Coordinates of C-alpha atoms in Angstrom, one line a residue:
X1 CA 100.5 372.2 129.1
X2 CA 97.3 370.7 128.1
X3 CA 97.4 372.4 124.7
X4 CA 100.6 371.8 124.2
X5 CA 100.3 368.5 124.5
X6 CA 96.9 368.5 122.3
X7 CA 99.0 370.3 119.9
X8 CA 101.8 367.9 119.8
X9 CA 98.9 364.7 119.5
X10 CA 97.5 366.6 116.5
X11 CA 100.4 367.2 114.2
X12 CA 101.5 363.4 115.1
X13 CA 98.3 362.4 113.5
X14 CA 98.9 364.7 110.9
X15 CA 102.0 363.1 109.8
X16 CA 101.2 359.9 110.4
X17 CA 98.1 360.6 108.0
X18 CA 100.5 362.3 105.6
X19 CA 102.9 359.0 105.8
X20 CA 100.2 356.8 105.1
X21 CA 99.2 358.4 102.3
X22 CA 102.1 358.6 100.8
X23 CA 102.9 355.2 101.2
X24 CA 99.2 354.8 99.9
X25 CA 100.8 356.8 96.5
X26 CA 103.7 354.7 96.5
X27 CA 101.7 351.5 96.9
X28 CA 99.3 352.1 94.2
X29 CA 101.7 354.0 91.8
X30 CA 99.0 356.4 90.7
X31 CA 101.0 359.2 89.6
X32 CA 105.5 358.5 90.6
X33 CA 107.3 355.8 89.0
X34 CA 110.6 355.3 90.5
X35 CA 113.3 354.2 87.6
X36 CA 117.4 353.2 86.9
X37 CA 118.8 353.4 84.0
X38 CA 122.2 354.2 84.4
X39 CA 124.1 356.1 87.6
X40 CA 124.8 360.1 87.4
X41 CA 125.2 361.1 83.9
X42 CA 127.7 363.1 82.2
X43 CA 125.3 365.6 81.2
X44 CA 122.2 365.7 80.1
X45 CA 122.6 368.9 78.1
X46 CA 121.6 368.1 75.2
X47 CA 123.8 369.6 72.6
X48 CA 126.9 367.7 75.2
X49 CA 125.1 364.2 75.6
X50 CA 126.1 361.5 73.8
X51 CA 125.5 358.5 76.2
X52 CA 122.1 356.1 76.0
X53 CA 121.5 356.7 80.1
X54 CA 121.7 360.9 79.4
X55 CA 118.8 360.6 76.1
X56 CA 117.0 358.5 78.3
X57 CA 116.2 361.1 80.2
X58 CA 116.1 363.8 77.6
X59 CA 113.3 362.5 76.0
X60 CA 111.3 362.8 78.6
X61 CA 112.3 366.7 79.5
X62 CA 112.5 367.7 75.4
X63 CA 110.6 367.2 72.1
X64 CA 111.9 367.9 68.9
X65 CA 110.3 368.2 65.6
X66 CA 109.9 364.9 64.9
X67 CA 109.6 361.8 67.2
X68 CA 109.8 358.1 67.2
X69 CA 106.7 356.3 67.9
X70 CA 106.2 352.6 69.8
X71 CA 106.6 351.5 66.5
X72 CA 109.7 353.2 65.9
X73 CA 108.1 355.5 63.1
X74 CA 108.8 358.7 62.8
X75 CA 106.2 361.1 63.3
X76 CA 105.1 365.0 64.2
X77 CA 105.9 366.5 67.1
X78 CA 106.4 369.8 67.8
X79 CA 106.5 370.0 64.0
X80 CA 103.1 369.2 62.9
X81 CA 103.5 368.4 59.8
X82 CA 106.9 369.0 57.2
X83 CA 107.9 368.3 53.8
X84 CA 111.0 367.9 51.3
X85 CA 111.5 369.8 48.3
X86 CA 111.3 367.6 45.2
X87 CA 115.3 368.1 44.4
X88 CA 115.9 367.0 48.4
X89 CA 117.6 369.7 49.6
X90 CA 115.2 371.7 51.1
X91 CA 113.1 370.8 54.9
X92 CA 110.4 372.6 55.6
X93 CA 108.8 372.0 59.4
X94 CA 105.3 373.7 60.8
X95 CA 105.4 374.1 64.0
X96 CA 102.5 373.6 66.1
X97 CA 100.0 376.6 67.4
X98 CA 100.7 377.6 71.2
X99 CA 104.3 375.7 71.6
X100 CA 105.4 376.8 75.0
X101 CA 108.7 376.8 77.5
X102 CA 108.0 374.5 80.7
X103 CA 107.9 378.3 82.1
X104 CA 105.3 379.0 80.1
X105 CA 107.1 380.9 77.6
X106 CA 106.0 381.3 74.1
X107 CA 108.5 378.7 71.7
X108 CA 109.1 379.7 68.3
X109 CA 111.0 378.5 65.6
X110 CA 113.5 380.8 66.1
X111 CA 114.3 378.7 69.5
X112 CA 115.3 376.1 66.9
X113 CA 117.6 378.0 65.0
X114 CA 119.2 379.0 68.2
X115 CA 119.8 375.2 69.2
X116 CA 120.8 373.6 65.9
X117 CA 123.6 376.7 66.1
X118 CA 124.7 376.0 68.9
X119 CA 125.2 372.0 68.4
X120 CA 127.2 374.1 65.9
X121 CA 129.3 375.9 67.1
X122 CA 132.5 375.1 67.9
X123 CA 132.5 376.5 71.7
X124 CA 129.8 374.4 72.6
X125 CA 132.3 371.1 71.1
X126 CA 128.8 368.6 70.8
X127 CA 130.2 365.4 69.9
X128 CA 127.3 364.7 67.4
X129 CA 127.8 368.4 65.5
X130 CA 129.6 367.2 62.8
X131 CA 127.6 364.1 62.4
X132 CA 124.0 365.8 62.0
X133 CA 124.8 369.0 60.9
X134 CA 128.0 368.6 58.2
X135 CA 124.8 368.1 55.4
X136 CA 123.2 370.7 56.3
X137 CA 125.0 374.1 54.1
X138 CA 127.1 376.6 55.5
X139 CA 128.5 373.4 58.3
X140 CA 131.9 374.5 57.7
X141 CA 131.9 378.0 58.3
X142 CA 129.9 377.2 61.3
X143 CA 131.6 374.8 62.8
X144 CA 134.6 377.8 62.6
X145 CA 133.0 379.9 64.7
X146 CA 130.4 381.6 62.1
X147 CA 127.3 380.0 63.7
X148 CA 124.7 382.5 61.7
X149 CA 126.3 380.6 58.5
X150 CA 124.5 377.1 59.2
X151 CA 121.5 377.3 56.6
X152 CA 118.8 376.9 59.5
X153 CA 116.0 380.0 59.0
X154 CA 113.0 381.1 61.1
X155 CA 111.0 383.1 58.5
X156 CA 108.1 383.2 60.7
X157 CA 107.7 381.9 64.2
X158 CA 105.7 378.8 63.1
X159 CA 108.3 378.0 60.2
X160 CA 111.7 376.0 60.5
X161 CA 114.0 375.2 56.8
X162 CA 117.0 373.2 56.4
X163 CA 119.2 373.9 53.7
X164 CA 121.6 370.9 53.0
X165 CA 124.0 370.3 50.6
X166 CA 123.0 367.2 49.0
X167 CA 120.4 364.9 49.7
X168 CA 120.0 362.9 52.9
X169 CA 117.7 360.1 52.6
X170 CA 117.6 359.9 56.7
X171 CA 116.8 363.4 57.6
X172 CA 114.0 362.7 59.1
X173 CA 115.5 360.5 61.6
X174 CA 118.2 363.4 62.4
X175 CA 115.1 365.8 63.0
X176 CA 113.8 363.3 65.7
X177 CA 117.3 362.8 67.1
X178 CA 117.1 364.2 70.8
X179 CA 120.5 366.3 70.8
X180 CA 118.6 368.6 67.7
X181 CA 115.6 369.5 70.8
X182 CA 115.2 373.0 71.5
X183 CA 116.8 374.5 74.2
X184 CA 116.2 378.0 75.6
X185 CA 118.4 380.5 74.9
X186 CA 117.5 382.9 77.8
X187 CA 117.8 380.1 80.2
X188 CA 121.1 379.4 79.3
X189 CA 122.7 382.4 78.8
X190 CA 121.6 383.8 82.5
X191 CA 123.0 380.4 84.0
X192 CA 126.2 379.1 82.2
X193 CA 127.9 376.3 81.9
X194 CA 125.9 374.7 85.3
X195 CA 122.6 375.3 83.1
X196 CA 121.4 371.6 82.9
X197 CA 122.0 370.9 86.4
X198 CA 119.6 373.2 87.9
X199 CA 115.8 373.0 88.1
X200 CA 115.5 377.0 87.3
X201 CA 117.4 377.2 84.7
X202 CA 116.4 373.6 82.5
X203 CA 114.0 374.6 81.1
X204 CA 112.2 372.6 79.2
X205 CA 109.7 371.9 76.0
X206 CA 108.9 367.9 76.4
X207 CA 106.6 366.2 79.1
X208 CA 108.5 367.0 82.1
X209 CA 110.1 369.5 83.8
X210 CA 112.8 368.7 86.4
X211 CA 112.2 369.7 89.7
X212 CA 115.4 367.9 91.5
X213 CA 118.9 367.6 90.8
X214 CA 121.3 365.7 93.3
X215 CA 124.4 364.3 91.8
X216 CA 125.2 361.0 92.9
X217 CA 121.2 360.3 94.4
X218 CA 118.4 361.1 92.0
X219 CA 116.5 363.6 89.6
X220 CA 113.0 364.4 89.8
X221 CA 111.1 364.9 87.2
X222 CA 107.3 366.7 87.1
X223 CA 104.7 366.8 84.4
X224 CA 105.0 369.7 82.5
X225 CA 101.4 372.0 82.5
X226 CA 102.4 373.7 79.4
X227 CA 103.4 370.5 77.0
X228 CA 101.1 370.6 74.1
X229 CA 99.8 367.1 74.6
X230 CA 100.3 367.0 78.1
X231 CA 96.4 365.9 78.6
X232 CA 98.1 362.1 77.3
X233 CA 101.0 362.2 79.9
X234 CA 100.3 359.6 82.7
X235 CA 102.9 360.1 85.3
X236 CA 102.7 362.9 87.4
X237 CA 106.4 362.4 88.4
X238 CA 109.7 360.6 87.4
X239 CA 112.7 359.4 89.6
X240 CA 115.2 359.0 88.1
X241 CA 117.7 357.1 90.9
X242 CA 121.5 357.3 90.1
X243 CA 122.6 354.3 91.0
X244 CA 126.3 353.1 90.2
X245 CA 126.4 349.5 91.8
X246 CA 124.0 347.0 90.3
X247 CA 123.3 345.1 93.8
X248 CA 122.3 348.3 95.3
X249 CA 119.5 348.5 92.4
X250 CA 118.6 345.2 92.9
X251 CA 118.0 345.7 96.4
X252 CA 116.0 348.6 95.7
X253 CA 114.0 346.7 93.2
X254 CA 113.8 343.8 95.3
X255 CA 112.1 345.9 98.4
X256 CA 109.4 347.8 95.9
X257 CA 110.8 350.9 96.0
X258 CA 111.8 351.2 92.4
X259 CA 109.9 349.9 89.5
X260 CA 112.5 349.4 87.0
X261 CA 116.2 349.0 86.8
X262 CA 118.6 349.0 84.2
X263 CA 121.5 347.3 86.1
X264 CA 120.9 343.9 87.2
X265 CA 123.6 342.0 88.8
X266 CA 125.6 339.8 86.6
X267 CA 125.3 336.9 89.1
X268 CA 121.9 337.0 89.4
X269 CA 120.9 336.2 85.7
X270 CA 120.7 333.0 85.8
X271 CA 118.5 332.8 88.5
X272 CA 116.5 335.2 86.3
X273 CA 115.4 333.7 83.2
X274 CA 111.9 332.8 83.4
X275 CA 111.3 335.2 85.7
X276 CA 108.8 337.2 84.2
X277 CA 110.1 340.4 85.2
X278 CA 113.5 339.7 83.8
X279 CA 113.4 341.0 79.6
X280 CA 116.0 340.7 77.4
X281 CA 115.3 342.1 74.1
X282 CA 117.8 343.2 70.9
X283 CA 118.9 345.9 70.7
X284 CA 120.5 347.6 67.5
X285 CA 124.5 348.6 68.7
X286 CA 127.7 346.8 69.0
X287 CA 129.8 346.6 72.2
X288 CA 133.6 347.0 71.2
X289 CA 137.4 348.1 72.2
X290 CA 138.7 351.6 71.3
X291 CA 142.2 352.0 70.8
X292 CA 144.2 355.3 71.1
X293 CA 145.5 355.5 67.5
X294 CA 147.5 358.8 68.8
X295 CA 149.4 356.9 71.1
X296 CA 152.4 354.2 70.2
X297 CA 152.0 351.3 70.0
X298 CA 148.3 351.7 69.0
X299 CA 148.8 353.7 66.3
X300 CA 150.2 350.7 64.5
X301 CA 147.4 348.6 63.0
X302 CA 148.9 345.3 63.5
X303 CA 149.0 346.1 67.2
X304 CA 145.4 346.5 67.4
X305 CA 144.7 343.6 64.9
X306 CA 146.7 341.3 66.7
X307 CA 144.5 342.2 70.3
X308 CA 141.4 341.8 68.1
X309 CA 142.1 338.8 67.2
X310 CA 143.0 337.7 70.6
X311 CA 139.4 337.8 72.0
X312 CA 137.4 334.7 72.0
X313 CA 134.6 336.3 70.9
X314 CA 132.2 333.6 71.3
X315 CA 133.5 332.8 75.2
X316 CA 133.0 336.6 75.8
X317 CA 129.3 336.4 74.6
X318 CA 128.5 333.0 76.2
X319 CA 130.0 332.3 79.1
X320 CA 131.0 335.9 80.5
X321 CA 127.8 337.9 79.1
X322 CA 126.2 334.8 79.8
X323 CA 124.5 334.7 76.6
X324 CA 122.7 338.3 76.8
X325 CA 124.9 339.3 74.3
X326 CA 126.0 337.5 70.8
X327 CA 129.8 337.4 69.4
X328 CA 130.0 340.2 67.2
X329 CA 131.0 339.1 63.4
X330 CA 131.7 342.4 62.2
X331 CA 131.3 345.8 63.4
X332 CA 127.6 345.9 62.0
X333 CA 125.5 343.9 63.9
X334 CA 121.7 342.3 63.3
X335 CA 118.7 344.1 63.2
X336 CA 119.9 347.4 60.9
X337 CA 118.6 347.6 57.4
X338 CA 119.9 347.3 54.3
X339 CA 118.8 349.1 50.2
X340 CA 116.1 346.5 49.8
X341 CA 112.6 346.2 52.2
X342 CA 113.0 343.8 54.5
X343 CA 117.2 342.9 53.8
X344 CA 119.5 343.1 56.8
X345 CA 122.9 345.1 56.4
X346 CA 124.8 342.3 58.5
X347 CA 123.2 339.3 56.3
X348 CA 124.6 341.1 53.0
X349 CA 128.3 341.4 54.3
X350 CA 127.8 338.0 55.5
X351 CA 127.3 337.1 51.7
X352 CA 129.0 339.3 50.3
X353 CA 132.4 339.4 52.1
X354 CA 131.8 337.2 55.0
X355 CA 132.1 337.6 58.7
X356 CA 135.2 339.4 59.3
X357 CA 136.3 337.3 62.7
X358 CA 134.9 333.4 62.7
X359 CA 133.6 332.8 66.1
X360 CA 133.7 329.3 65.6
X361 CA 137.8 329.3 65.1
X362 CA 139.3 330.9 67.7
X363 CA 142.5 329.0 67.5
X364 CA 143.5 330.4 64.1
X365 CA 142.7 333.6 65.4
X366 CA 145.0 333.4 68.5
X367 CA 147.9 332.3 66.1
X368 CA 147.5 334.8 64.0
X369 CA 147.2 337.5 66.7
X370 CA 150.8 336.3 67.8
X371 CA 152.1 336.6 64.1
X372 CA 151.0 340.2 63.5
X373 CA 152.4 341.1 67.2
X374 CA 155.7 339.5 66.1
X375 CA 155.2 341.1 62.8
X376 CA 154.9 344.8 64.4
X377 CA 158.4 344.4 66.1
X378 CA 156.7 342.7 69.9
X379 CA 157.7 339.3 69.5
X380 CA 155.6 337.3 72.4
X381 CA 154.8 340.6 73.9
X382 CA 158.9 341.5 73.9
X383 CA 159.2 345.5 74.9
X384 CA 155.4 346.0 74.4
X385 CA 155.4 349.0 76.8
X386 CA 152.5 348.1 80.2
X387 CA 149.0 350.0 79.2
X388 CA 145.7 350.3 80.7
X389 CA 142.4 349.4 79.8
X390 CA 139.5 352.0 81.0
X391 CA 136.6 350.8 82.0
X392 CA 133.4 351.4 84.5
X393 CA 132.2 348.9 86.9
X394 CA 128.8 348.0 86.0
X395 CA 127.0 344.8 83.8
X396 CA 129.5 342.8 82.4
X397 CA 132.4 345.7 82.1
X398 CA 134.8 344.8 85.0
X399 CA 134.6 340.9 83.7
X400 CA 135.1 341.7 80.4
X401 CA 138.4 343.8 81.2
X402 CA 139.5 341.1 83.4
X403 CA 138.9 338.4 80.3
X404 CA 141.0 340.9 78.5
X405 CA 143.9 341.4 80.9
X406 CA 144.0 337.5 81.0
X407 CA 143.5 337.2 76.9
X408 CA 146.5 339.3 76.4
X409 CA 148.5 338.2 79.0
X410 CA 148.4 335.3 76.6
X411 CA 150.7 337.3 74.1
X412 CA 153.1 338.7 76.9
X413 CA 151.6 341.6 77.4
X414 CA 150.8 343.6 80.4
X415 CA 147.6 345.6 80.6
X416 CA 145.9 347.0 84.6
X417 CA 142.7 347.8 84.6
X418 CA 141.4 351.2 85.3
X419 CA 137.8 351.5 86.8
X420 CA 135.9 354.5 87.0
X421 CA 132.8 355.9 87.3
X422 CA 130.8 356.3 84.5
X423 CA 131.0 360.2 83.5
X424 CA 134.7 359.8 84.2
X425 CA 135.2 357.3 81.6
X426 CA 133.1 359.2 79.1
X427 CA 135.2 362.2 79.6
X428 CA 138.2 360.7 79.8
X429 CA 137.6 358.8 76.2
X430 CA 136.5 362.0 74.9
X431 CA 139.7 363.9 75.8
X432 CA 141.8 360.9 74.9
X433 CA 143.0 360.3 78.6
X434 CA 143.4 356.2 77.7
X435 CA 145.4 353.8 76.1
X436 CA 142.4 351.0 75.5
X437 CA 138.9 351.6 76.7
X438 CA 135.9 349.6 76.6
X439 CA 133.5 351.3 74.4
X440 CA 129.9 350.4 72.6
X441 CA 127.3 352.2 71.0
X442 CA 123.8 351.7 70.7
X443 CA 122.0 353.3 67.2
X444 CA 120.0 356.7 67.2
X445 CA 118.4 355.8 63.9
X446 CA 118.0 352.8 61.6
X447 CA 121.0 353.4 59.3
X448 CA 124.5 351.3 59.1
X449 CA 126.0 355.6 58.8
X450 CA 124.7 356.2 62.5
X451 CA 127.6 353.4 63.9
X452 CA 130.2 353.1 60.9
X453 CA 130.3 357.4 60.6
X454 CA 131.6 356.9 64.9
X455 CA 135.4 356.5 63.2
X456 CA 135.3 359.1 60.6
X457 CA 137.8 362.4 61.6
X458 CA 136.4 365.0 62.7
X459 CA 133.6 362.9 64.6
X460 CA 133.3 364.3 68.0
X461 CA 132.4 360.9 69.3
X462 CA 135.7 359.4 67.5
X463 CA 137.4 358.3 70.8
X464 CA 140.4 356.8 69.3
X465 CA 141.3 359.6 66.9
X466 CA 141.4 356.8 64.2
X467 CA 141.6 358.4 60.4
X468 CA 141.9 356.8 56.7
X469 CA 141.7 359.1 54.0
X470 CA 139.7 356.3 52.2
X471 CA 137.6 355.3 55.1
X472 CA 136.3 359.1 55.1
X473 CA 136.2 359.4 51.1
X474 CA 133.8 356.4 51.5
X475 CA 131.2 357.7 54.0
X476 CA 131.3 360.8 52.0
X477 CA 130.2 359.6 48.9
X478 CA 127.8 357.4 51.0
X479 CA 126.6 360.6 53.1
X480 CA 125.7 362.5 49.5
X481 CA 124.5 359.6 47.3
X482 CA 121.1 360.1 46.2
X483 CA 120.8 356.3 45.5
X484 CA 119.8 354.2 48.1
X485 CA 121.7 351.2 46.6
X486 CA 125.1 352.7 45.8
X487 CA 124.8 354.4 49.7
X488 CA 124.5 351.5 51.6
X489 CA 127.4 350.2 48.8
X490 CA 129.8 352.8 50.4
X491 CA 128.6 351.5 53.5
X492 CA 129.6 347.8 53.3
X493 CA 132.9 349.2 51.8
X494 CA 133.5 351.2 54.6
X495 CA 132.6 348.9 57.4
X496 CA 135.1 347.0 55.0
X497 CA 138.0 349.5 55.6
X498 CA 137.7 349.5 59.5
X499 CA 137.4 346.1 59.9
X500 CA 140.7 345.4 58.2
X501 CA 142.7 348.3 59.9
X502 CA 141.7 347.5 63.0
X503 CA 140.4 350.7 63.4
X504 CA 138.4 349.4 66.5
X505 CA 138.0 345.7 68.2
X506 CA 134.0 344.5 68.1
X507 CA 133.3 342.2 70.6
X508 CA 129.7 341.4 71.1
X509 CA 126.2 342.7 69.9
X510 CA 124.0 344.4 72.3
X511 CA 120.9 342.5 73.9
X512 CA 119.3 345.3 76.8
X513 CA 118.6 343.1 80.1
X514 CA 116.5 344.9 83.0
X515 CA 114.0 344.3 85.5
X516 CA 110.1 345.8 85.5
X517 CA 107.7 345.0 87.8
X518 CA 104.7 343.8 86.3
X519 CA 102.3 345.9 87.1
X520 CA 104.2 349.0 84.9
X521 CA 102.4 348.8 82.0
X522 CA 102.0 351.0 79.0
X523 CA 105.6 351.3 78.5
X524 CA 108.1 350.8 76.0
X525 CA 111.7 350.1 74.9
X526 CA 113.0 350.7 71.7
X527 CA 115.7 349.4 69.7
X528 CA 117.9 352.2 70.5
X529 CA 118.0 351.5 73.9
X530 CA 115.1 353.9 75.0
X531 CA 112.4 353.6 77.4
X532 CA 109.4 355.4 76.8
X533 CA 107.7 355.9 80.4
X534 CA 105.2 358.8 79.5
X535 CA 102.5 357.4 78.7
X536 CA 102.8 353.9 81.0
X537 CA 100.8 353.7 84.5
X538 CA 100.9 351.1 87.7
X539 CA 98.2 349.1 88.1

């Protein structure tokens, strides 16, 4: 009895040593940072993501040939070094000596030819195939099912070309996209379609490795031994918390036991600002309305101009974003370049067409709006059949929807709102399940192409189904010009062609809000909406 009870005394010790140095871990922050940036993803496959929460994690599982740096440059990665042919149609990467697999498989460039076929092929259905890959030759017969057509070669296991068509003068940019990472072919094949969602079976090529996966609670992260540059990798572990409802990340934040969060109650903001902890930086994307073109009466552009025009964009950005966000102008917002160094692509259709909706006259706008409805047969809202708007509740989403339902009320019309979770809304915008969704996209790379290509058919993150013969002729020419004035040119004309079909409703331009606790340093965010956590520490 004497040992037992000895016994009993020394494994309570144990644990309570254990517990106290755990907390000890947690306290200091030596090697775990604990993070929200969005609640369970759709999928973090790569080849299948196409949301910011999704890359955000990505990026710290995969590296592909090229990378962004904290100064948003691109540089080597897995590719140590690359060049383009002098006629431009030719990519030539090097790949590093000793690449491994997060098993510590050997990785070859043949693991790249596998991956770039497969965002390919048409069984896989990526929603960004057609927008990295239709340059690249053979996209076509790929995209049909001939995947060994897509001019991607291996002709050694340190060598990776790209054949395109015509010239792309963002390529590189593509290359350090994070849906073109390698994925492993073996991995895959053994687990199916459930692949991403399992520790054993994602593996990886990037910093981390994921040890965890519960839907609806958290994934773990671990630094990966076999990363090539793994000696500059900081964290020993990421968290990743799924958290859907803002005030339950808050309260997490609040009691130290995550470090940063993404989704910070709307009623708390101004309560916020000039709290040091609170950032709100720029972000380059555009927060807008998708209409279902395929279904009546949104098929009908004077439908979806007059419920364009309808928004008050400036009350939207002010008062309900509280001024996080600005009232979008045009579908192009600040901070994306234009054909000369230094020019912004916004300030130039400011110039040279001006701002497609004045934020300063909403009045005219309203009238209008009731004009066009008229116009289209729906005199103030008379027979416009009841529709919903999908949305998610999180930020400034349900608000927003609620402004809307209100807004269009004003023209006798009828809309509910739909609230879902997050990866429900994704995949039911994707599969056209909708009649009006809120929608927005953040940039992947520093070209007007990467937001006003979203509406060309065929584009797999084309929600709406919206198609103009000249709106596609357009981004073609601009896709294959091999002038960098005429392309951004086609560009302007094209954001142009949208804007007056109505081909989607912008509504504000993206500012990113979160919370970090000041002692997470070495960290970034970039302008895409990423935060680089890799290389950070707690002091």
């Amino acid at each position: 009895m004497k040992k037992l009870t000895f016994l009993v005394s020394v494994l309570a010790l144990a644990g309570l040593l254990f517990s106290c140095n755990e907390k000890k871990s947690s306290a200091t922050g030596s090697s775990v940072i604990h993070v929200q940036v969005g609640p369970s993803p759709e999928t973090i496959d790569p080849a299948l993501n196409s949301a910011v929460d999704g890359a955000n994690m990505i990026l710290h599982a995969f590296e592909g040939l090229l990378k962004f740096n904290r100064d948003n440059n691109v540089v080597a990665a897995c590719a140590e070094k690359w060049e383009q042919a002098t006629d431009g149609l030719t990519w030539t990467f090097h790949l590093r000596d000793g690449l491994k697999w997060s098993d510590g498989s050997p990785l070859t460039a043949a693991d790249f030819v596998y991956s770039w076929r497969r965002v390919a092929d048409p069984v896989t259905a990526a929603p960004y195939g057609y927008d990295l890959l239709n340059m690249i030759v053979g996209f076509d017969e790929a995209s049909a099912g001939n995947v060994e057509a897509l001019g991607v070669y291996a002709p050694d296991e340190k060598t990776f070309i790209v054949k395109l068509t015509s010239p792309c003068i963002y390529f590189d940019k593509i290359a350090a996209f994070a849906v073109l990472v390698p994925v492993q072919r073996a991995a895959i094949e053994a687990a199916g379609d459930g692949w991403a969602t399992a520790p054993k079976s994602y593996v990886t090529n990037g910093p981390y490795f994921m040890s965890e996966f519960t839907d609806g609670s958290q994934i773990v992260f671990e630094k990966n031994p076999y990363y090539w540059d793994v000696e500059n990798i900081t964290f020993d572990k990421i968290v990743w918390h799924l958290i859907e409802d803002p005030n339950t990340s808050y309260t997490a934040y609040n009691q130290g036991e995550i470090q940063l969060i993404k989704d910070v109650p709307t009623e708390e903001i101004p309560s916020l600002r000039g709290n040091s902890e609170f950032y709100v930086e720029p972000i380059m994307g555009t927060y807008y309305v998708t209409f279902n073109t395929k279904k009546a009466p949104f098929d009908d552009s004077r439908v979806r101009e007059a419920l364009s025009l309808a928004i008050d964009r400036k009350h939207v950005a002010s008062t309900i974003m509280q001024g996080t966000y600005s009232p979008a102008k045009n579908f192009v917002g600040p901070g994306v370049s234009d054909s000369a160094l230094g020019s912004s692509f916004e300030a130039v259709t400011t110039k040279k067409y001006g701002d497609h909706f004045n934020i300063e006259n909403y009045e005219n706008d309203l009238i209008r709006a009731k004009q066009l409805l008229a116009e289209a047969g729906y005199p103030n809202g008379k027979g416009f059949p009841a529709f919903e708007y999908l949305t998610n509740d999180s930020g400034y989403h349900k608000a927003v929807a609620e402004y809307l339902q209100a807004a269009w009320g004003e023209l006798g019309l009828t809309m509910t709102v739909n609230i879902q979770e997050w990866k429900t809304v994704s995949a039911d915008r994707r599969a056209g399940n909708f009649d009006v969704a809120r929608n927005g996209w953040v940039y992947d790379w520093d070209d007007p192409s990467n937001m006003i290509n979203l509406l060309e058919t065929g584009n797999g993150n084309n929600d709406g189904k919206y198609s103009s013969a000249e709106f596609d002729k357009l981004v073609a020419l601009a896709r294959t010009s091999t002038e960098v004035v005429k392309h951004y040119e086609y560009l302007h004309e094209a954001e142009q062609v949208l804007l007056k079909d109505a081909a989607m409703a912008p509504v504000a331009y993206y500012n990113e809000f979160w919370l970090q606790k000041s002692n997470l340093k070495g960290t970034w965010h970039s302008p895409y909406g990423y935060w680089y956590l890799m290389y950070g520490k707690l002091d």
